[in-house]
Every structure is written in C-alpha cells, then in structure tokens.
Tab-separated table of C-alpha atoms and ligand atoms in Angstrom:
chain	number	residue	atom	x	y	z
A	1153	UNK	CA	133.681	96.635	112.040
A	1154	UNK	CA	130.689	94.319	112.706
A	1155	UNK	CA	127.351	96.091	113.077
A	1156	UNK	CA	124.463	93.952	114.371
A	1157	UNK	CA	120.854	94.638	113.437
A	1158	UNK	CA	120.101	95.325	117.109
A	1159	UNK	CA	121.598	94.896	120.569
A	1160	UNK	CA	119.887	95.181	123.968
A	1161	UNK	CA	121.108	97.944	126.257
A	1162	UNK	CA	122.235	96.121	129.419
A	1163	UNK	CA	124.841	97.191	131.977
A	1164	UNK	CA	125.567	96.595	135.659
A	1165	UNK	CA	122.134	97.876	136.650
A	1166	UNK	CA	120.474	94.766	135.143
A	1167	UNK	CA	123.048	92.453	136.755
A	1168	UNK	CA	122.404	94.061	140.148
A	1169	UNK	CA	118.643	93.936	139.671
A	1170	UNK	CA	118.724	90.172	139.138
A	1171	UNK	CA	120.344	89.595	142.520
A	1172	UNK	CA	117.329	90.807	144.510
A	1173	UNK	CA	114.796	88.156	143.465
A	1174	UNK	CA	117.539	85.530	143.745
A	1175	UNK	CA	118.207	86.602	147.335
A	1176	UNK	CA	114.553	86.949	148.283
A	1177	UNK	CA	113.618	83.634	146.680
A	1178	UNK	CA	110.542	85.197	145.061
A	1179	UNK	CA	111.198	84.417	141.410
A	1180	UNK	CA	107.741	84.171	139.776
A	1181	UNK	CA	105.161	86.941	139.293
A	1182	UNK	CA	105.763	88.781	142.532
A	1183	UNK	CA	106.764	92.281	143.613
A	1184	UNK	CA	109.149	92.866	140.691
A	1185	UNK	CA	106.525	92.012	138.068
A	1186	UNK	CA	104.125	94.308	139.915
A	1187	UNK	CA	106.729	97.114	139.867
A	1188	UNK	CA	107.358	96.571	136.144
A	1189	UNK	CA	103.618	96.644	135.388
A	1190	UNK	CA	103.256	99.875	137.326
A	1191	UNK	CA	106.182	101.496	135.468
A	1192	UNK	CA	104.740	100.561	132.045
A	1193	UNK	CA	101.238	101.572	133.137
A	1194	UNK	CA	102.444	105.023	134.169
A	1195	UNK	CA	104.552	105.505	131.034
A	1196	UNK	CA	101.751	104.472	128.665
A	1197	UNK	CA	98.924	106.199	130.498
A	1198	UNK	CA	96.829	102.989	130.490
A	1199	UNK	CA	94.573	102.358	133.462
A	1200	UNK	CA	95.800	98.754	133.846
A	1201	UNK	CA	98.862	96.728	132.823
A	1202	UNK	CA	99.205	92.946	133.230
A	1203	UNK	CA	102.472	91.163	132.401
A	1204	UNK	CA	102.581	87.862	130.525
A	1205	UNK	CA	105.244	85.557	129.099
A	1206	UNK	CA	105.261	87.198	125.641
A	1207	UNK	CA	103.276	89.448	123.361
A	1208	UNK	CA	101.878	86.323	121.701
A	1209	UNK	CA	100.393	85.123	124.978
A	1210	UNK	CA	99.279	88.685	125.787
A	1211	UNK	CA	97.376	88.765	122.470
A	1212	UNK	CA	95.891	85.350	123.173
A	1213	UNK	CA	94.611	86.453	126.587
A	1214	UNK	CA	93.398	89.856	125.405
A	1215	UNK	CA	91.352	88.187	122.656
A	1216	UNK	CA	89.875	85.643	125.102
A	1217	UNK	CA	89.152	88.387	127.647
A	1218	UNK	CA	87.450	90.448	124.941
A	1219	UNK	CA	85.122	87.524	124.238
A	1220	UNK	CA	86.485	86.348	120.861
A	1221	UNK	CA	85.861	82.654	120.231
A	1222	UNK	CA	85.373	79.864	117.680
A	1223	UNK	CA	83.886	80.936	114.360
A	1224	UNK	CA	84.452	84.650	114.944
A	1225	UNK	CA	86.336	86.704	112.370
A	1226	UNK	CA	89.119	89.085	113.316
A	1227	UNK	CA	90.524	91.621	110.843
A	1228	UNK	CA	94.352	91.626	110.759
A	1229	UNK	CA	96.897	93.211	108.411
A	1230	UNK	CA	98.555	90.730	106.051
A	1231	UNK	CA	102.019	92.232	106.601
A	1232	UNK	CA	102.951	91.550	110.232
A	1233	UNK	CA	104.721	88.946	112.339
A	1234	UNK	CA	103.050	85.529	112.180
A	1235	UNK	CA	102.158	85.672	115.900
A	1236	UNK	CA	99.445	88.307	115.251
A	1237	UNK	CA	97.388	85.870	113.188
A	1238	UNK	CA	98.403	82.845	115.265
A	1239	UNK	CA	96.801	84.365	118.363
A	1240	UNK	CA	93.491	84.483	116.458
A	1241	UNK	CA	93.914	80.866	115.321
A	1242	UNK	CA	94.456	79.662	118.921
A	1243	UNK	CA	90.826	80.594	119.640
A	1244	UNK	CA	89.346	78.784	116.650
A	1245	UNK	CA	88.586	82.217	115.224
A	1246	UNK	CA	89.517	83.208	111.663
A	1247	UNK	CA	91.993	85.925	110.750
A	1248	UNK	CA	90.656	88.007	107.861
A	1249	UNK	CA	93.675	89.533	106.191
A	1250	UNK	CA	93.611	93.010	104.709
A	1251	UNK	CA	96.338	94.812	102.818
A	1252	UNK	CA	98.648	97.517	104.115
A	1253	UNK	CA	99.578	101.020	103.099
A	1254	UNK	CA	103.048	100.732	101.553
A	1255	UNK	CA	104.199	104.088	102.889
A	1256	UNK	CA	103.610	103.282	106.589
A	1257	UNK	CA	103.559	99.437	106.382
A	1258	UNK	CA	100.409	99.574	108.547
A	1259	UNK	CA	96.864	98.381	107.846
A	1260	UNK	CA	95.316	100.366	104.964
A	1261	UNK	CA	92.375	102.282	106.484
A	1262	UNK	CA	90.344	101.971	103.263
A	1263	UNK	CA	90.517	98.151	103.404
A	1264	UNK	CA	88.951	97.735	106.850
A	1265	UNK	CA	85.249	98.330	106.229
A	1266	UNK	CA	85.036	96.141	103.089
A	1267	UNK	CA	86.399	93.238	105.176
A	1268	UNK	CA	83.609	93.407	107.780
A	1269	UNK	CA	81.031	90.578	107.636
A	1270	UNK	CA	78.253	89.519	110.026
A	1271	UNK	CA	80.831	87.228	111.713
A	1272	UNK	CA	83.419	89.965	112.364
A	1273	UNK	CA	83.999	90.418	116.093
A	1274	UNK	CA	87.225	92.387	116.302
A	1275	UNK	CA	89.921	94.380	114.545
A	1276	UNK	CA	93.533	93.597	115.420
A	1277	UNK	CA	95.565	96.548	114.089
A	1278	UNK	CA	99.352	96.307	114.320
A	1279	UNK	CA	101.589	99.290	115.084
A	1280	UNK	CA	104.375	97.913	112.956
A	1281	UNK	CA	108.026	98.653	113.696
A	1282	UNK	CA	106.909	101.231	116.318
A	1283	UNK	CA	104.712	103.492	114.161
A	1284	UNK	CA	101.071	103.610	115.237
A	1285	UNK	CA	98.504	102.832	112.600
A	1286	UNK	CA	95.796	105.292	111.668
A	1287	UNK	CA	93.550	104.580	114.647
A	1288	UNK	CA	90.765	107.036	113.804
A	1289	UNK	CA	89.440	104.833	111.003
A	1290	UNK	CA	89.948	101.669	113.062
A	1291	UNK	CA	87.983	103.068	116.010
A	1292	UNK	CA	85.230	104.497	113.782
A	1293	UNK	CA	84.747	101.150	112.017
A	1294	UNK	CA	84.725	99.396	115.398
A	1295	UNK	CA	82.064	101.758	116.728
A	1296	UNK	CA	79.960	101.444	113.572
A	1297	UNK	CA	79.954	97.622	113.550
A	1298	UNK	CA	80.230	97.034	117.342
A	1299	UNK	CA	83.637	95.397	117.107
A	1300	UNK	CA	86.328	94.955	119.724
A	1301	UNK	CA	89.757	96.473	119.046
A	1302	UNK	CA	92.848	94.644	120.303
A	1303	UNK	CA	96.025	96.511	119.326
A	1304	UNK	CA	99.169	94.553	118.534
A	1305	UNK	CA	101.660	97.021	119.981
A	1306	UNK	CA	104.469	94.426	120.164
A	1307	UNK	CA	106.934	96.823	118.514
A	1308	UNK	CA	105.500	100.060	119.751
A	1309	UNK	CA	106.586	100.994	123.237
A	1310	UNK	CA	107.269	104.727	122.931
A	1311	UNK	CA	105.004	105.050	119.875
A	1312	UNK	CA	102.211	107.642	120.108
A	1313	UNK	CA	99.215	108.551	117.948
A	1314	UNK	CA	97.880	112.057	118.606
A	1315	UNK	CA	99.410	111.957	122.075
A	1316	UNK	CA	97.997	108.529	122.953
A	1317	UNK	CA	100.390	105.669	123.559
A	1318	UNK	CA	100.210	102.586	121.344
A	1319	UNK	CA	98.039	99.929	122.928
A	1320	UNK	CA	95.850	102.302	124.944
A	1321	UNK	CA	93.301	103.303	122.304
A	1322	UNK	CA	91.263	100.128	121.805
A	1323	UNK	CA	89.789	97.640	124.273
A	1324	UNK	CA	93.268	96.306	124.977
A	1325	UNK	CA	96.798	96.501	123.560
A	1326	UNK	CA	99.744	94.131	123.815
A	1327	UNK	CA	103.451	94.874	124.130
A	1328	UNK	CA	106.471	92.624	123.545
A	1329	UNK	CA	109.735	92.595	125.481
A	1330	UNK	CA	111.578	90.271	123.099
A	1331	UNK	CA	115.246	91.289	122.548
A	1332	UNK	CA	114.410	92.871	119.168
A	1333	UNK	CA	112.231	95.438	120.977
A	1334	UNK	CA	113.318	98.775	122.506
A	1335	UNK	CA	113.373	97.304	126.009
A	1336	UNK	CA	113.652	93.609	126.784
A	1337	UNK	CA	113.181	91.081	129.541
A	1338	UNK	CA	114.435	88.182	127.379
A	1339	UNK	CA	110.905	87.022	126.622
A	1340	UNK	CA	107.927	88.914	127.996
A	1341	UNK	CA	104.751	90.737	127.136
A	1342	UNK	CA	102.068	92.931	128.664
A	1343	UNK	CA	98.383	93.647	128.199
A	1344	UNK	CA	97.416	97.318	128.525
A	1345	UNK	CA	93.753	98.193	128.966
A	1346	UNK	CA	91.452	100.863	130.308
A	1347	UNK	CA	88.775	98.241	130.970
A	1348	UNK	CA	88.885	96.904	134.544
A	1349	UNK	CA	86.918	93.832	133.515
A	1350	UNK	CA	89.444	92.867	130.805
A	1351	UNK	CA	92.327	93.481	133.246
A	1352	UNK	CA	90.719	91.215	135.825
A	1353	UNK	CA	90.067	88.468	133.265
A	1354	UNK	CA	93.648	88.606	131.972
A	1355	UNK	CA	94.907	88.398	135.557
A	1356	UNK	CA	92.896	85.217	136.165
A	1357	UNK	CA	93.570	83.648	132.760
A	1358	UNK	CA	97.364	84.064	132.955
A	1359	UNK	CA	97.451	82.271	136.317
A	1360	UNK	CA	95.725	78.929	135.537
A	1361	UNK	CA	92.333	80.513	136.184
A	1362	UNK	CA	93.091	81.270	139.856
A	1363	UNK	CA	90.729	83.815	141.382
A	1364	UNK	CA	93.572	85.070	143.583
A	1365	UNK	CA	97.300	85.349	142.768
A	1366	UNK	CA	100.088	84.011	145.006
A	1367	UNK	CA	101.229	87.586	145.618
A	1368	UNK	CA	97.757	88.644	146.818
A	1369	UNK	CA	97.664	85.581	149.108
A	1370	UNK	CA	101.118	86.413	150.405
A	1371	UNK	CA	99.999	89.985	151.078
A	1372	UNK	CA	97.581	88.571	153.639
A	1373	UNK	CA	94.453	88.100	151.604
A	1374	UNK	CA	93.982	84.455	152.686
A	1375	UNK	CA	95.934	81.257	153.232
A	1376	UNK	CA	93.800	78.720	151.408
A	1377	UNK	CA	94.053	77.882	147.722
A	1378	UNK	CA	91.724	80.041	145.624
A	1379	UNK	CA	88.766	78.997	143.463
A	1380	UNK	CA	89.298	78.165	139.756
A	1381	UNK	CA	86.190	79.003	137.735
A	1382	UNK	CA	87.896	79.514	134.380
A	1383	UNK	CA	90.064	77.379	132.091
A	1384	UNK	CA	93.291	79.329	132.486
A	1385	UNK	CA	96.878	79.140	131.244
A	1386	UNK	CA	100.291	79.471	132.774
A	1387	UNK	CA	101.419	82.733	131.183
A	1388	UNK	CA	103.069	84.199	134.301
A	1389	UNK	CA	106.156	86.352	133.914
A	1390	UNK	CA	109.048	85.524	136.255
A	1391	UNK	CA	110.215	88.039	138.857
A	1392	UNK	CA	113.687	87.834	137.308
A	1393	UNK	CA	112.161	89.258	134.131
A	1394	UNK	CA	110.166	91.735	136.226
A	1395	UNK	CA	113.407	92.936	137.847
A	1396	UNK	CA	115.000	93.373	134.408
A	1397	UNK	CA	111.899	95.193	133.212
A	1398	UNK	CA	112.012	97.701	136.091
A	1399	UNK	CA	115.579	98.687	135.179
A	1400	UNK	CA	114.843	98.738	131.453
A	1401	UNK	CA	111.890	101.070	132.078
A	1402	UNK	CA	114.220	103.521	133.849
A	1403	UNK	CA	116.352	103.516	130.698
A	1404	UNK	CA	113.437	103.774	128.277
A	1405	UNK	CA	113.394	107.592	127.875
A	1406	UNK	CA	117.130	107.616	127.069
A	1407	UNK	CA	116.746	104.614	124.721
A	1408	UNK	CA	113.933	106.306	122.794
A	1409	UNK	CA	115.800	109.593	122.648
A	1410	UNK	CA	118.952	107.978	121.238
A	1411	UNK	CA	116.966	105.939	118.712
A	1412	UNK	CA	115.160	109.083	117.522
A	1413	UNK	CA	118.464	110.885	117.075
A	1414	UNK	CA	119.892	107.944	115.122
A	1415	UNK	CA	116.748	107.726	112.984
A	1416	UNK	CA	116.961	111.404	112.173
A	1417	UNK	CA	120.652	111.004	111.239
A	1418	UNK	CA	119.677	108.119	108.921
A	1419	UNK	CA	116.947	110.304	107.381
A	1420	UNK	CA	119.486	113.037	106.623
A	1421	UNK	CA	122.214	110.726	105.382
A	1422	UNK	CA	119.935	108.692	103.120
A	1423	UNK	CA	117.674	111.479	101.865
A	1424	UNK	CA	119.329	111.692	98.453
A	1425	UNK	CA	119.281	107.930	97.816
A	1426	UNK	CA	116.435	107.749	95.326
A	1427	UNK	CA	116.210	103.954	95.539
A	1428	UNK	CA	115.540	103.853	99.288
A	1429	UNK	CA	112.345	105.113	100.927
A	1430	UNK	CA	113.009	105.839	104.628
A	1431	UNK	CA	110.232	105.343	107.240
A	1432	UNK	CA	107.350	107.773	106.682
A	1433	UNK	CA	105.943	109.506	109.767
A	1434	UNK	CA	102.640	111.301	109.191
A	1435	UNK	CA	101.785	114.397	111.277
A	1436	UNK	CA	100.542	113.626	114.768
A	1437	UNK	CA	102.592	110.451	115.145
A	1438	UNK	CA	105.672	109.782	117.319
A	1439	UNK	CA	107.571	106.771	116.000
A	1440	UNK	CA	108.793	104.373	118.715
A	1441	UNK	CA	111.530	103.083	116.335
A	1442	UNK	CA	111.634	99.466	117.362
A	1443	UNK	CA	113.421	99.315	114.052
A	1444	UNK	CA	114.283	101.545	111.118
A	1445	UNK	CA	112.669	99.865	108.122
A	1446	UNK	CA	113.074	101.286	104.613
A	1447	UNK	CA	111.533	100.266	101.314
A	1448	UNK	CA	113.951	99.272	98.559
A	1449	UNK	CA	112.363	101.131	95.672
A	1450	UNK	CA	114.702	101.872	92.768
A	1451	UNK	CA	111.694	102.381	90.482
A	1452	UNK	CA	108.004	103.206	91.040
A	1453	UNK	CA	106.047	100.228	92.364
A	1454	UNK	CA	102.778	100.974	90.569
A	1455	UNK	CA	101.590	98.275	88.135
A	1456	UNK	CA	104.020	95.821	89.672
A	1457	UNK	CA	104.324	92.457	87.937
A	1458	UNK	CA	105.746	89.218	89.339
A	1459	UNK	CA	108.764	89.514	87.050
A	1460	UNK	CA	109.590	93.072	88.113
A	1461	UNK	CA	109.040	92.323	91.793
A	1462	UNK	CA	111.275	89.299	91.557
A	1463	UNK	CA	114.005	91.339	89.827
A	1464	UNK	CA	113.887	94.037	92.528
A	1465	UNK	CA	113.784	91.373	95.242
A	1466	UNK	CA	116.990	89.841	93.887
A	1467	UNK	CA	118.630	93.269	93.802
A	1468	UNK	CA	117.638	93.884	97.435
A	1469	UNK	CA	118.912	90.456	98.482
A	1470	UNK	CA	122.223	91.021	96.685
A	1471	UNK	CA	122.571	94.311	98.518
A	1472	UNK	CA	121.856	92.588	101.859
A	1473	UNK	CA	124.469	89.928	101.070
A	1474	UNK	CA	127.102	92.499	100.137
A	1475	UNK	CA	126.401	94.564	103.255
A	1476	UNK	CA	126.641	91.455	105.391
A	1477	UNK	CA	130.043	90.579	103.879
A	1478	UNK	CA	131.171	94.105	104.754
A	1479	UNK	CA	130.065	93.789	108.384
A	1480	UNK	CA	126.593	95.395	108.245
A	1481	UNK	CA	123.598	93.276	109.276
A	1482	UNK	CA	120.243	94.021	107.677
A	1483	UNK	CA	116.929	92.156	107.640
A	1484	UNK	CA	113.671	92.128	105.724
A	1485	UNK	CA	111.052	94.052	107.769
A	1486	UNK	CA	108.673	91.169	108.495
A	1487	UNK	CA	106.581	88.802	106.412
A	1488	UNK	CA	103.401	88.606	104.356
A	1489	UNK	CA	101.608	86.210	106.687
A	1490	UNK	CA	98.890	85.254	104.192
A	1491	UNK	CA	101.631	83.776	101.972
A	1492	UNK	CA	103.176	81.609	104.714
A	1493	UNK	CA	102.487	77.887	104.296
A	1494	UNK	CA	100.027	77.448	107.168
A	1495	UNK	CA	97.763	80.325	106.144
A	1496	UNK	CA	98.189	79.889	102.409
A	1497	UNK	CA	97.077	76.271	102.609
A	1498	UNK	CA	94.371	76.602	105.267
A	1499	UNK	CA	92.584	79.535	103.626
A	1500	UNK	CA	93.644	78.967	100.013
A	1501	UNK	CA	95.291	82.377	99.789
A	1502	UNK	CA	97.478	83.616	96.942
A	1503	UNK	CA	100.483	85.930	97.390
A	1504	UNK	CA	98.963	88.618	95.139
A	1505	UNK	CA	95.683	88.694	97.130
A	1506	UNK	CA	97.395	91.459	99.124
A	1507	UNK	CA	99.868	93.061	96.692
A	1508	UNK	CA	101.295	95.708	99.024
A	1509	UNK	CA	101.997	93.135	101.737
A	1510	UNK	CA	103.590	90.886	99.127
A	1511	UNK	CA	105.743	93.754	97.855
A	1512	UNK	CA	106.721	94.723	101.427
A	1513	UNK	CA	107.827	91.159	102.134
A	1514	UNK	CA	110.155	91.342	99.107
A	1515	UNK	CA	111.433	94.888	99.347
A	1516	UNK	CA	111.674	95.992	102.990
A	1517	UNK	CA	115.122	96.588	104.389
A	1518	UNK	CA	115.680	97.073	108.140
A	1519	UNK	CA	118.912	98.889	108.961
A	1520	UNK	CA	120.874	98.471	112.211
A	1521	UNK	CA	119.419	100.520	115.080
A	1522	UNK	CA	120.130	100.180	118.786
A	1523	UNK	CA	120.645	102.673	121.603
A	1524	UNK	CA	124.354	101.998	122.043
A	1525	UNK	CA	125.068	102.437	118.322
A	1526	UNK	CA	127.809	105.030	117.937
A	1527	UNK	CA	127.836	107.823	115.359
A	1528	UNK	CA	130.882	106.128	113.768
A	1529	UNK	CA	129.024	102.829	113.456
A	1530	UNK	CA	126.113	104.580	111.823
A	1531	UNK	CA	128.372	106.427	109.402
A	1532	UNK	CA	129.937	103.053	108.507
A	1533	UNK	CA	126.448	101.708	107.657
A	1534	UNK	CA	125.568	104.748	105.526
A	1535	UNK	CA	128.900	104.626	103.674
A	1536	UNK	CA	128.420	100.913	102.975
A	1537	UNK	CA	124.918	101.569	101.615
A	1538	UNK	CA	126.174	104.301	99.262
A	1539	UNK	CA	129.182	102.294	98.148
A	1540	UNK	CA	127.131	99.210	97.246
A	1541	UNK	CA	124.606	100.940	95.053
A	1542	UNK	CA	127.039	103.372	93.536
A	1543	UNK	CA	125.268	106.428	94.973
B	1644	LIG	C1	103.969	92.667	115.271
B	1644	LIG	C2	104.329	91.592	116.258
B	1644	LIG	N1	103.358	90.925	116.890
B	1644	LIG	C3	103.635	89.963	117.792
B	1644	LIG	C4	104.930	89.622	118.098
B	1644	LIG	C5	105.196	88.525	119.067
B	1644	LIG	O1	105.875	88.984	120.209
B	1644	LIG	P1	106.558	87.945	121.196
B	1644	LIG	O2	107.809	87.470	120.564
B	1644	LIG	O3	106.806	88.741	122.452
B	1644	LIG	O4	105.578	86.857	121.428
B	1644	LIG	C6	105.977	90.288	117.463
B	1644	LIG	C7	107.371	89.939	117.757
B	1644	LIG	O5	108.307	90.268	117.081
B	1644	LIG	C8	105.669	91.307	116.511
B	1644	LIG	O6	106.644	91.965	115.865
C-alpha cells in the first residue's frame, strides 16, 4: 500500500465544470470566479470575498488595502509557512516574530503585547493547520494599540473560533486553495473581509488598479477602458479555477465531515502512544483539519537543550524514513521562519530566539489525511506507527 500525505478530492464533477468556461470562452475572472466568491462568502459568513491567485497574493493585497507600508512592523508567529512573513516583506514592512504555544502550534497570546512598539501597525495571526488561534487576545491587543488584524487563514477553511469562521474576525482574512488545502483550485486564494472599503481596494489592486473589472464592463456598465488611479497587480484568478472552486465548495461539507471522522479515529487509535501528542483542540474551537499534525514527544520538552532536541529530531526523522519505506508518507508540520536563511541573515535572528517554534520545526509530524482516505488505509498508517516505535 502507498499512502500519500494528501490527495485532492476530484471526480467527474470537476471535469464537467471545466468544460463550461472553455465553451463560453470566458476564462479569466468572470462569472465562475464570482460564483466561487459567493459560495465561500456564504459559507464563511464574511460580508465580502475577493478571489486572488494564491493566499500569498491575498495576504499581500490585504496588507496593502489595510494601509501597511514601508517601515511598519507587523507581528507574525515564527512557526508558519514562509509566505506569511514574505507578504510583509513585499511592502518594505518588517515582520516581528513571536513564539508559539507548543500545544496548538499557534501564536502564543502572552507574547503579543510585549512585541508591540510605536512602529507596530498590524498583527498577522495564523490559524495553523486549520485550528484557529486564540483570537480574543489578538483582538484585544489590536483594539488597545489601534492595530490592524489580517488573519492568515490559508489552512483554515472550515475552522471556527467560538462560531466565527477563520478569516472573518479581523480586518481581513486570507484563504489558500493550494492542493494541500481542504479544497483546491490548483493555485488560488481569497480575501475575506467585513469592511467594504478593504474589499473595494482589493478588487482594484488585484486587477492592475482598474476602477472597473472586465466583468462589470461586460455586464453593461460601460464600454470604455476604466481609470487607473492606483499601482495595481495582476492577481486575477482564472475562471477555470473559479469553476473548479464552485464544485469544490459543493463538496466542502462532506470533505470536512470525513476529515473530522478520520481525525477522531486517529485520536482514538493513537491515544495510548505516549511519545506522540495528537492535535489539541481547546473548547470553543472547530478544527478545519487541513492536516493532522502531531508533536513527536517521547520525553517532556521542558528545559530543552540543543543536544536533546537534536537527538529527538533524529529519532523523528528515522521514524519518517522507516514509515516512508513502508508506504506511509509523513511530513514535518511547517518551518520556523525566523531560522530560514533570508530572515536569519536579514534580521540577525538565532534559532533559539523562539524556542517553541524551533522545537516545532524539529518535532512536528503530519500524518496522511485526505477525504478519500479509506478506513483500511488509516489502519495501515496506525499499525505502521505502532510497529516502528515498538508500541
Ligand atoms: C500558513 C500559510 N500561509 C500562507 C500560505 C501560502 O498559500 P499559497 O500557497 O496559496 O500562496 C500557506 C500555504 O501553504 C500557508 O500554509
């Protein structure tokens, strides 16, 4: 058996959906993108949804639309995908890294306020792997210091915090539709916001700065080329992706349901493995389960030294290698961005500046999870895990 880390859920519905834009000839940001935006808007409860080419470009536009610029500081968790911090760098702003909580892998609430300086303009919390971060503290700090909040909800479609969908609690939130996510359009992203002004700015910015989109013009709102008052970008989603997105949104409830069942089966099957900490879900949170990420923790991680971390890291890597040889794909969760070459060198950061993020980089273990995973495949994964650590 070969078990991948993930696999998109496509069938004939996606193949059929692609035919329509091909037949109509409308292949860029047209009626299908509009339909996809409306489906995500309704599902998330946001007032506005604007599609882009990726979550990275969605983050870029949301930050520009929120008024972040050169010299500003933006608070970001150190353990995330590199794109979170890159979006801040694109603006000439500075990402200020803070450490995470090792139980949730999300930004540590206690670290936010100490990171605020007179130059801080925004907080960029990440709802990592589909679990929302503790937004109460984020929003309180933002209110206290008059900061913008742009949520990186790349992984978090289907993730809720106290009944609110990821990406709808701050000034704006950004989703990803990369194939690792619960639904995919190949590449793709979306800005969610309740602020009509931000939605309008994103709409203009993603389309070269055009004051009116091609679709609006086509719908009879004028024949002449529009005005361009803003330096914009070409971050338009194609209608082929929009068509895929519409079908994927119809499947989303079933995808989330199956992933939750699989996650709960993993929780039960792995509960007695003392060396593996399964994902922690505090009360009031619904995990979106982009992925099922555990912490490899054969011994307590308090007072961690480089030597001990390196020993545990080697053990985790050996386990990943053995599983791979036996047909089970696993991955590390994500990376400690402050320790990546670009950030380390530019800001003179040291790996142990953010010890939990550094430990998470070395010890996270994502297990296979995808909606079409069968019970037999999952049992195969659990058996392989037990076999390889002698549990
Ligand atoms: C936390 C986080 N932020 C941003 C991104 C970037 O998303 P995209 O690949 O759609 O640009 C990802 C993608 O994996 C992510 O996991």
